[in-house]
JSON list of C-alpha atoms in Angstrom, two decimals:
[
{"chain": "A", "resi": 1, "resn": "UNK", "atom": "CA", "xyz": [0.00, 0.00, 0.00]},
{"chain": "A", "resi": 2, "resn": "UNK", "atom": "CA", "xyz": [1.48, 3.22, -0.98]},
{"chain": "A", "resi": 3, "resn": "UNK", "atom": "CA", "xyz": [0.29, 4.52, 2.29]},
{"chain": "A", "resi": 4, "resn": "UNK", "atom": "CA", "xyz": [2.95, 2.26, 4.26]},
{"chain": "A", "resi": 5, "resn": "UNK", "atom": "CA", "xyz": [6.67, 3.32, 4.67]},
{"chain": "A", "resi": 6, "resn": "UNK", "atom": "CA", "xyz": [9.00, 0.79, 5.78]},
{"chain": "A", "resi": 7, "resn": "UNK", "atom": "CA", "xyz": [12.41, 1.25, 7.27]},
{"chain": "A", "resi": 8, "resn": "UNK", "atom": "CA", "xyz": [15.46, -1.48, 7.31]},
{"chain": "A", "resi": 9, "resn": "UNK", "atom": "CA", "xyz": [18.23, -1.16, 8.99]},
{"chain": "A", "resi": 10, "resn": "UNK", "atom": "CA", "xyz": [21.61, -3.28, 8.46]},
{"chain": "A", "resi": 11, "resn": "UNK", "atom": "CA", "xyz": [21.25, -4.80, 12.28]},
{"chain": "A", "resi": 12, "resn": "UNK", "atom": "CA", "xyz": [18.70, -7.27, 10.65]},
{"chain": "A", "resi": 13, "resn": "UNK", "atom": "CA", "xyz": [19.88, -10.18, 8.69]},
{"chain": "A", "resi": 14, "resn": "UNK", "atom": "CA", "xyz": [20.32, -8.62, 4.90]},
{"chain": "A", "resi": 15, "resn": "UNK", "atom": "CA", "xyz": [18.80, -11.56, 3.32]},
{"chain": "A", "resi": 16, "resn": "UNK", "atom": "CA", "xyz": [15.72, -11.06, 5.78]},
{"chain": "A", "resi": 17, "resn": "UNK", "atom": "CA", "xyz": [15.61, -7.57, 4.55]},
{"chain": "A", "resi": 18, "resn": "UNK", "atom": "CA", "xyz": [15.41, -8.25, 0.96]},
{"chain": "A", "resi": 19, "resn": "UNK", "atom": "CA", "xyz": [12.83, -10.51, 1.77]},
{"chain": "A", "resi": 20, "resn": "UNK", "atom": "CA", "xyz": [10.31, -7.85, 3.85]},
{"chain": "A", "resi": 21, "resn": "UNK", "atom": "CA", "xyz": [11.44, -5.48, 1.41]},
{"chain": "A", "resi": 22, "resn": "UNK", "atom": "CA", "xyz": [10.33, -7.34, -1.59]},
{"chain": "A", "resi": 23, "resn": "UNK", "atom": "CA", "xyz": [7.28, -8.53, -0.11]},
{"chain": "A", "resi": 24, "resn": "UNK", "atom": "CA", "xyz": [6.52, -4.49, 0.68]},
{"chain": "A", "resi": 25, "resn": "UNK", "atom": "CA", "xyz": [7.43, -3.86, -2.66]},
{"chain": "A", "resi": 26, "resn": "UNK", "atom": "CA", "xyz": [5.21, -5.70, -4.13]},
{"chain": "A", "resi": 27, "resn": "UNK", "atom": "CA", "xyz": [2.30, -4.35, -2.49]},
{"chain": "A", "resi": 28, "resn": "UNK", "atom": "CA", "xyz": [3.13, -0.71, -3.59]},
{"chain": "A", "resi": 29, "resn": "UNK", "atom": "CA", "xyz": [5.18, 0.64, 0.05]},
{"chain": "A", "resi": 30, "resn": "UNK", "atom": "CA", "xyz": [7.53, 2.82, 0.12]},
{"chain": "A", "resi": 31, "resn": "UNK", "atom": "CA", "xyz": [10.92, 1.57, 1.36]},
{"chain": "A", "resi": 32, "resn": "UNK", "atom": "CA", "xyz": [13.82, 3.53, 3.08]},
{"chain": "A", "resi": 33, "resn": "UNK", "atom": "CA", "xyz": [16.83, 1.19, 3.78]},
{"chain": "A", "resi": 34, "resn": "UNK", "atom": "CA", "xyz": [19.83, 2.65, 6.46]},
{"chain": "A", "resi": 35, "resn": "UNK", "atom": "CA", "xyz": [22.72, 1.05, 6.03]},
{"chain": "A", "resi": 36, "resn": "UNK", "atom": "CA", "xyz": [23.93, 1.22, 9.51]},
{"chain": "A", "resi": 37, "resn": "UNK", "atom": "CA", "xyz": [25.76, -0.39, 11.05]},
{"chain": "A", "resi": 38, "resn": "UNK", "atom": "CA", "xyz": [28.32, -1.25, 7.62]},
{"chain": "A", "resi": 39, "resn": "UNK", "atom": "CA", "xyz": [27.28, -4.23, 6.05]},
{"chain": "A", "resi": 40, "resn": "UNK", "atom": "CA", "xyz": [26.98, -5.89, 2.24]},
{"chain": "A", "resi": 41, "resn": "UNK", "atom": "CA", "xyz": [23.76, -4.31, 0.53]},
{"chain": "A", "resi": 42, "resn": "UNK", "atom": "CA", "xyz": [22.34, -7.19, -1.78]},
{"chain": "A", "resi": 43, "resn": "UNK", "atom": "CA", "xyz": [22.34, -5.34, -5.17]},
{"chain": "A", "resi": 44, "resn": "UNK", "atom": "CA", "xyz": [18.53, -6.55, -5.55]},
{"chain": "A", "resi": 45, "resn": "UNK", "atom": "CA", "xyz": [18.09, -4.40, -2.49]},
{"chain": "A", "resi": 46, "resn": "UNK", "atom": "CA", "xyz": [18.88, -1.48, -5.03]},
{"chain": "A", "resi": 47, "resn": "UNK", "atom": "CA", "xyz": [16.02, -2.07, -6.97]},
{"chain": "A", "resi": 48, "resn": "UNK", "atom": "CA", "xyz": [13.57, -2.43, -4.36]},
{"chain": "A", "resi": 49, "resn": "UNK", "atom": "CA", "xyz": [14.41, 0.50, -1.86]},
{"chain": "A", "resi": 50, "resn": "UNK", "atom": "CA", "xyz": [13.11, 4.31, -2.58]},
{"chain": "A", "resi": 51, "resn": "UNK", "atom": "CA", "xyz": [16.04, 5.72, -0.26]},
{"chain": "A", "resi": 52, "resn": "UNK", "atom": "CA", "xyz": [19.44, 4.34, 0.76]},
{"chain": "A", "resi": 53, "resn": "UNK", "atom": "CA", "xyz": [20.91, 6.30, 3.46]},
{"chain": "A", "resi": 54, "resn": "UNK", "atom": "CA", "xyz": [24.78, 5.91, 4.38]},
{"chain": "A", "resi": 55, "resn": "UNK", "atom": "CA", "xyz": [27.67, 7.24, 5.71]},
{"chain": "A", "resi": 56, "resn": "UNK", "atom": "CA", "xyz": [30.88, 8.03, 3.83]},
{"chain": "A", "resi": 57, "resn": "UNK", "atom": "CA", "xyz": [32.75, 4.84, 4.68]},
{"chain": "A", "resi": 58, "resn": "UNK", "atom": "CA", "xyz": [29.08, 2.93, 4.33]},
{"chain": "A", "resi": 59, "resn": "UNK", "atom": "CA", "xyz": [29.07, 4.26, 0.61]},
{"chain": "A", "resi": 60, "resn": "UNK", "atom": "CA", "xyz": [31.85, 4.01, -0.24]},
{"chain": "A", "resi": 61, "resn": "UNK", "atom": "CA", "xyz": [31.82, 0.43, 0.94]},
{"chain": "A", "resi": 62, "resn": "UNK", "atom": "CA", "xyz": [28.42, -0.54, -0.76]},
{"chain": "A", "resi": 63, "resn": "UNK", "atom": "CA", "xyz": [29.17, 0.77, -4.08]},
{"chain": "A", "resi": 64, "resn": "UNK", "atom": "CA", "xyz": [32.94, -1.44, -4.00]},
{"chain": "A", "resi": 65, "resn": "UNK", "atom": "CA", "xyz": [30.79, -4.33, -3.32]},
{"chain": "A", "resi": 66, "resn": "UNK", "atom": "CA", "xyz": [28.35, -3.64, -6.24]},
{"chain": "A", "resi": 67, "resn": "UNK", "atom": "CA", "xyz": [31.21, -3.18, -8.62]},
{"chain": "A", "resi": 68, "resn": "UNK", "atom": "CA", "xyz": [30.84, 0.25, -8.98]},
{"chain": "A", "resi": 69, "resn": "UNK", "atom": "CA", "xyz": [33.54, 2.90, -8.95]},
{"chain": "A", "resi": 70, "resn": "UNK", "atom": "CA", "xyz": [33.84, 4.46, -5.64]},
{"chain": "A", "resi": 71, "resn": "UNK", "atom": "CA", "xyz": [36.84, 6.83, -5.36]},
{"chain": "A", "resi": 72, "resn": "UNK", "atom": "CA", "xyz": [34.87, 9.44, -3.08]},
{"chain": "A", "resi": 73, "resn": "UNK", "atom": "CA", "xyz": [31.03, 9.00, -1.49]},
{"chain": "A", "resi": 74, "resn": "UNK", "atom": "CA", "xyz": [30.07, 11.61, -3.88]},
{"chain": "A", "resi": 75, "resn": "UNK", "atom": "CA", "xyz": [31.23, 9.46, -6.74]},
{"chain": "A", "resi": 76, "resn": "UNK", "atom": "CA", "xyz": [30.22, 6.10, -4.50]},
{"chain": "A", "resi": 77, "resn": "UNK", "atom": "CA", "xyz": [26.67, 7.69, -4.50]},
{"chain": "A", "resi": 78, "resn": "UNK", "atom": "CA", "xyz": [26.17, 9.54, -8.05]},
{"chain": "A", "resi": 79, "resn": "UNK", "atom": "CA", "xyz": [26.96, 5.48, -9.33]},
{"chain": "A", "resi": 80, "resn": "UNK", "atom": "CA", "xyz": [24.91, 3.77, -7.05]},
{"chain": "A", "resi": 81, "resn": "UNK", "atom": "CA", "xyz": [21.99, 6.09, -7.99]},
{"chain": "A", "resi": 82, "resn": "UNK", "atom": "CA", "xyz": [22.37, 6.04, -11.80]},
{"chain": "A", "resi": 83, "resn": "UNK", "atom": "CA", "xyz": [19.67, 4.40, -13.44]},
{"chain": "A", "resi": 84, "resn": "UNK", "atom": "CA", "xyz": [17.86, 3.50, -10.57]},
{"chain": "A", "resi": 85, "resn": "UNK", "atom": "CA", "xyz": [14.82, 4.66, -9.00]},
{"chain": "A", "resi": 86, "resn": "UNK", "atom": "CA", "xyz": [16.38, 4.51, -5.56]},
{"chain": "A", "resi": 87, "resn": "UNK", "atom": "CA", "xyz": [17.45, 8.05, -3.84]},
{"chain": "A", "resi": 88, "resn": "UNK", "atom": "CA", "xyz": [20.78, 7.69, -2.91]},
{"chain": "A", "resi": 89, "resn": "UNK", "atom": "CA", "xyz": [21.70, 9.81, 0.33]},
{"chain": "A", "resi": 90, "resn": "UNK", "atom": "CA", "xyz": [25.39, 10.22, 2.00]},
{"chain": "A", "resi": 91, "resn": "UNK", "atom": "CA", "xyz": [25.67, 11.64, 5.11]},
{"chain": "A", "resi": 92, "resn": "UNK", "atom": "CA", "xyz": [28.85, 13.87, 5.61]},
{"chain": "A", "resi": 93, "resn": "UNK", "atom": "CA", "xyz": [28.47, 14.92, 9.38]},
{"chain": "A", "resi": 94, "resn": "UNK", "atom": "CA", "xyz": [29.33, 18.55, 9.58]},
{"chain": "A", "resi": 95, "resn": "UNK", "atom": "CA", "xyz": [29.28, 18.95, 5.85]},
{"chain": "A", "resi": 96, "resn": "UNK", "atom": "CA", "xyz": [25.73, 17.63, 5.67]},
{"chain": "A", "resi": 97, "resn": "UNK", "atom": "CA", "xyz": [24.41, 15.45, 2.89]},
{"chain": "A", "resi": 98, "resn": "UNK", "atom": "CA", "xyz": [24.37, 14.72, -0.19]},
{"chain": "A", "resi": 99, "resn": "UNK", "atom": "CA", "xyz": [21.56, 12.81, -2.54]},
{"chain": "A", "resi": 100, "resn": "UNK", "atom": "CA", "xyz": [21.18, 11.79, -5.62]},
{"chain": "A", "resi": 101, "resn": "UNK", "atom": "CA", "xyz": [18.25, 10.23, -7.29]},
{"chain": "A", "resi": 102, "resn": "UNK", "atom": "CA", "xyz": [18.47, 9.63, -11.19]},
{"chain": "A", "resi": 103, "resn": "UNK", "atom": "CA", "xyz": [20.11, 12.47, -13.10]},
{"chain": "A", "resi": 104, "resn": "UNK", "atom": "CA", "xyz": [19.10, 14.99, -9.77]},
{"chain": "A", "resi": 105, "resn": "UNK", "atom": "CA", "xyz": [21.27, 15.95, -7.02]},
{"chain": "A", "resi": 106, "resn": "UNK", "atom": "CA", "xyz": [21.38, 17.59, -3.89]},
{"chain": "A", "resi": 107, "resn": "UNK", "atom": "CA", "xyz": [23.51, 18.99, -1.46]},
{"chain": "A", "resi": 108, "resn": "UNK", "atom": "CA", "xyz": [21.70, 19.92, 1.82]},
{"chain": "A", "resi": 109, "resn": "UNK", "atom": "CA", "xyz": [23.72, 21.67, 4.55]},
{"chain": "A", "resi": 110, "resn": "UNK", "atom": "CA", "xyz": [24.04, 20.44, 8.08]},
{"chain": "A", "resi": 111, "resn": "UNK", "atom": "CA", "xyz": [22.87, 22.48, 11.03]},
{"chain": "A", "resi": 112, "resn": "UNK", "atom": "CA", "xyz": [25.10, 25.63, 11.70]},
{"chain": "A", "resi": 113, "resn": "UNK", "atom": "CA", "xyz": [26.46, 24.66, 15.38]},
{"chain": "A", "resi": 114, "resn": "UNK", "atom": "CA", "xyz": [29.51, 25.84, 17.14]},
{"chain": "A", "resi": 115, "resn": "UNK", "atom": "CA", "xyz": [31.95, 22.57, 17.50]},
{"chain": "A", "resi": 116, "resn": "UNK", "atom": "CA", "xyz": [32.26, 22.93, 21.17]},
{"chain": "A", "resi": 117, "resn": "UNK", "atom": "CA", "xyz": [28.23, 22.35, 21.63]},
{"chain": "A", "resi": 118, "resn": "UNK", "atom": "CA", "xyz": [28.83, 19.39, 19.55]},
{"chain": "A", "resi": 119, "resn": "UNK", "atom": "CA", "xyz": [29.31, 16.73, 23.09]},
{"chain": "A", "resi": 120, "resn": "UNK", "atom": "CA", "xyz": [28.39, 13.17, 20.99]},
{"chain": "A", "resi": 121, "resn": "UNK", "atom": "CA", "xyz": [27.56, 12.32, 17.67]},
{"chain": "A", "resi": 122, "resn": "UNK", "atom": "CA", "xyz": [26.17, 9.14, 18.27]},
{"chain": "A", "resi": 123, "resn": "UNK", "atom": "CA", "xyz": [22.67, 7.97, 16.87]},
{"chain": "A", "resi": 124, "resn": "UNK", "atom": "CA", "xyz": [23.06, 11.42, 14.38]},
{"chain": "A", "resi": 125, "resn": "UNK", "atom": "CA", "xyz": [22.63, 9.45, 11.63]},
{"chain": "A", "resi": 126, "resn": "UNK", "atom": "CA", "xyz": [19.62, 7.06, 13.13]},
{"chain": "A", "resi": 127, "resn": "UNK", "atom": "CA", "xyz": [18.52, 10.82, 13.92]},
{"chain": "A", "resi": 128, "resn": "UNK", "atom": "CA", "xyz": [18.48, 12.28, 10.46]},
{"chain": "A", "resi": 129, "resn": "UNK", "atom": "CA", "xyz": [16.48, 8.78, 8.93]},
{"chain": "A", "resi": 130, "resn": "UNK", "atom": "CA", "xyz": [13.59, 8.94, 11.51]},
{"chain": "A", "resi": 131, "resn": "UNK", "atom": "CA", "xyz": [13.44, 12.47, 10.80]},
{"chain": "A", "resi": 132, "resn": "UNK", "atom": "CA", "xyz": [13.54, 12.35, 6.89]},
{"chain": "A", "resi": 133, "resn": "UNK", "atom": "CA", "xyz": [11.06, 9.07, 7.17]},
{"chain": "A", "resi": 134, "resn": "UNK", "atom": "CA", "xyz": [8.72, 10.91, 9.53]},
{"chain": "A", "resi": 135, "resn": "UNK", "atom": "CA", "xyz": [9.04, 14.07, 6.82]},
{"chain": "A", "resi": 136, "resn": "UNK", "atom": "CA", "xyz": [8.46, 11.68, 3.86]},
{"chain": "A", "resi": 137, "resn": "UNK", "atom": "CA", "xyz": [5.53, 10.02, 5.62]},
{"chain": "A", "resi": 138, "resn": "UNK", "atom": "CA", "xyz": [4.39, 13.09, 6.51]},
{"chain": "A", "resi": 139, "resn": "UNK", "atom": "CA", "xyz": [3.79, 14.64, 3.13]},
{"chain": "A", "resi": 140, "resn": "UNK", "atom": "CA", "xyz": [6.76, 16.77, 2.59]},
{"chain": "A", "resi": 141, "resn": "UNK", "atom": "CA", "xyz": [8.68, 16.48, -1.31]},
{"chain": "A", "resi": 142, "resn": "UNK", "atom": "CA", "xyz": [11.56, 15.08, -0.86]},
{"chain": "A", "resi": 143, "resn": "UNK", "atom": "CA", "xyz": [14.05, 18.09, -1.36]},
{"chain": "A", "resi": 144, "resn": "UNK", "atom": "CA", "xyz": [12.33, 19.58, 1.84]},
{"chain": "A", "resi": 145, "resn": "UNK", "atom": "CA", "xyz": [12.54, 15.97, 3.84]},
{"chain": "A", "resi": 146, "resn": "UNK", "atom": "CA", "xyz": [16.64, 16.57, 3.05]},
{"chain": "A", "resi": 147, "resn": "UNK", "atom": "CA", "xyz": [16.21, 19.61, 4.25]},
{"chain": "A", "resi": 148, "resn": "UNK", "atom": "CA", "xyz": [14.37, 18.40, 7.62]},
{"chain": "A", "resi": 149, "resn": "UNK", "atom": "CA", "xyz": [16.44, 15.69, 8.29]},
{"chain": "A", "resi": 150, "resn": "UNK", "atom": "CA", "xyz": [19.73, 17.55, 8.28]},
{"chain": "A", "resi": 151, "resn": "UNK", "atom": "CA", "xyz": [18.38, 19.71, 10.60]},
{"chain": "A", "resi": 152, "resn": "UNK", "atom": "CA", "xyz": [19.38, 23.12, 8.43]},
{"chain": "A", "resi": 153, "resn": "UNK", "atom": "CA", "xyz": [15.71, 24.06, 7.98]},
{"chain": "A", "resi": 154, "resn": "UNK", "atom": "CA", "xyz": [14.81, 24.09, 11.93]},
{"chain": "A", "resi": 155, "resn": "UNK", "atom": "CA", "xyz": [16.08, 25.80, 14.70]},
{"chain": "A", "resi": 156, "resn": "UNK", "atom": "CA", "xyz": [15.79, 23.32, 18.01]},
{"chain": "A", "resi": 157, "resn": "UNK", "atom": "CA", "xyz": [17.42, 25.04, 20.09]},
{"chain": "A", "resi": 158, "resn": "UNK", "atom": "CA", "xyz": [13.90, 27.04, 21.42]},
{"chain": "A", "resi": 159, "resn": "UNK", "atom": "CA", "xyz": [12.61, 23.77, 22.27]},
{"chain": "A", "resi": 160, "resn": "UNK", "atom": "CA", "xyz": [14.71, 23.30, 25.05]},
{"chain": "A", "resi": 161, "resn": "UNK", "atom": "CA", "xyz": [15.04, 26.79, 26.02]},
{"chain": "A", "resi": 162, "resn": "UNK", "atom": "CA", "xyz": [12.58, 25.94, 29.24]},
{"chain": "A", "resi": 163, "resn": "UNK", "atom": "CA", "xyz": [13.67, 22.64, 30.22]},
{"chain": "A", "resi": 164, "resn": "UNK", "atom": "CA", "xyz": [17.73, 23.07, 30.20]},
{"chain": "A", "resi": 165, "resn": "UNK", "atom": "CA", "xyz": [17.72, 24.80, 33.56]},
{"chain": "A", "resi": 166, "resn": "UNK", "atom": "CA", "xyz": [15.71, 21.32, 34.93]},
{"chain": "A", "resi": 167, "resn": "UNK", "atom": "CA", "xyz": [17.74, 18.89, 32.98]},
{"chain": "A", "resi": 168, "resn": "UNK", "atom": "CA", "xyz": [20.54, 20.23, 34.48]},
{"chain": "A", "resi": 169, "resn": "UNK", "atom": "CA", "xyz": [19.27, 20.00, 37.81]},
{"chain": "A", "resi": 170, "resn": "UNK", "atom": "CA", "xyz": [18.44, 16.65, 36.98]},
{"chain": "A", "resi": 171, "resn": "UNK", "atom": "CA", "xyz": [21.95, 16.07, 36.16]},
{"chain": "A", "resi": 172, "resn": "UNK", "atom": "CA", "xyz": [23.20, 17.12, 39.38]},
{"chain": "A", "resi": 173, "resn": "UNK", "atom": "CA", "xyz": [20.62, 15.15, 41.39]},
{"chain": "A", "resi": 174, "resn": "UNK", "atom": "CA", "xyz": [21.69, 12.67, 39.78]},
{"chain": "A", "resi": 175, "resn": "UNK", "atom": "CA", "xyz": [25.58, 13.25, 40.50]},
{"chain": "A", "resi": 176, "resn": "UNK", "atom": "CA", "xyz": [24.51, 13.09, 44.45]},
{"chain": "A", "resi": 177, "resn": "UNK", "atom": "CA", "xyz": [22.65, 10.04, 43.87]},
{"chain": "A", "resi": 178, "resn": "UNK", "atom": "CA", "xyz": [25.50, 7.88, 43.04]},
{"chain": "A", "resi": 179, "resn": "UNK", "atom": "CA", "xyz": [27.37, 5.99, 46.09]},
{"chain": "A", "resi": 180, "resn": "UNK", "atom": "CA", "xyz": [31.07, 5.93, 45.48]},
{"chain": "A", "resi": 181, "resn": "UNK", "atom": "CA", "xyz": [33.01, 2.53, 45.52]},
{"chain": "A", "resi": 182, "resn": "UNK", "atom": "CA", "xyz": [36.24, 1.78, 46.63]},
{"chain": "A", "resi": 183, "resn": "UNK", "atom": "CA", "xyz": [38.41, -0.41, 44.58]},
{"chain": "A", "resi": 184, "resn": "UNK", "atom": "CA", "xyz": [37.23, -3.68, 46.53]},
{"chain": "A", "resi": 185, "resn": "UNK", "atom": "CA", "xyz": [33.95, -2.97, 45.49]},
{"chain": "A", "resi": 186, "resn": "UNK", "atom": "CA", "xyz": [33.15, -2.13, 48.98]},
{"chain": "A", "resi": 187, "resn": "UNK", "atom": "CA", "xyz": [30.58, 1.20, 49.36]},
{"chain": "A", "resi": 188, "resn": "UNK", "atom": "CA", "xyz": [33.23, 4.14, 51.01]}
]
């Protein structure tokens, strides 16, 4: 049903995958598949998926395993994309992303943040698929889901204007909380 968005990541078996994803295929769904965490794409998958989302290292490492030429992700991406339906995205981190989808590209900035706010980077990319698979789901063209899921079209940081002052008091209950061991495992 055209109505129903699936999305696969690479912690399931990839020949499971192929198999929900051909199965969802076939019934008209629209399929987003994250490679994450790195692993072999079955080129099948290609056919089947509207949107593969990697990493650098992820695409460059999917498109050596199809055979393609992959000197840089931009390259890695542009051939994994060509003559496919799929929408081929690379994230870049602070650079942002890049897509490509037939003979269209895009390159969608990341959020403008000052590196020293930056604490952990972990789960960004897990981020930026819910977010453009929420956006896609949701109605928006896909240029603007780019946009959405990079974070360079909204401005979170008024979100948790009111609540910082209580997380960090949360924090520091937290800090007195915690019972301090000595080496013996012993409670000092």
């Amino acid at each position: 049903d055209p109505e129903t968005l699936l999305v696969l990541q690479m912690e399931t078996d990839p020949a499971e995958n192929l198999a929900v994803a051909a199965r969802a295929a076939e019934r008209g769904a629209r399929i987003i598949l994250n490679v994450a965490p790195a692993a072999a794409v079955p080129p099948a998958m290609l056919d089947l998926v509207d949107a593969l989302v990697m990493n650098e290292e992820e695409a460059l490492a999917v498109a050596t395993a199809c055979g393609l030429p992959a000197g840089t992700p931009v390259m890695a991406a542009r051939y994994l994309a060509a003559g496919r339906k799929v929408a081929v995205i690379v994230t870049m981190g602070a650079a942002g992303a890049i897509a490509f989808q037939g003979p269209h590209g895009w390159l969608v900035p990341a959020l403008n943040l000052r590196p020293e706010s930056v604490v952990d980077t972990t789960g960004a990319g897990d981020a930026f698929v819910g977010v453009l698979a929420a956006a896609i789901d949701g109605g928006l063209s896909f240029d603007a889901a780019l946009g959405a899921a990079s974070g360079s079209v909204f401005d979170f940081r008024p979100l948790f204007d009111e609540v910082a002052p209580r997380l960090s008091a949360v924090d520091l209950a937290i800090c007195h909380l915690e019972v301090p061991l000595s080496p013996d495992g012993a409670i000092s």
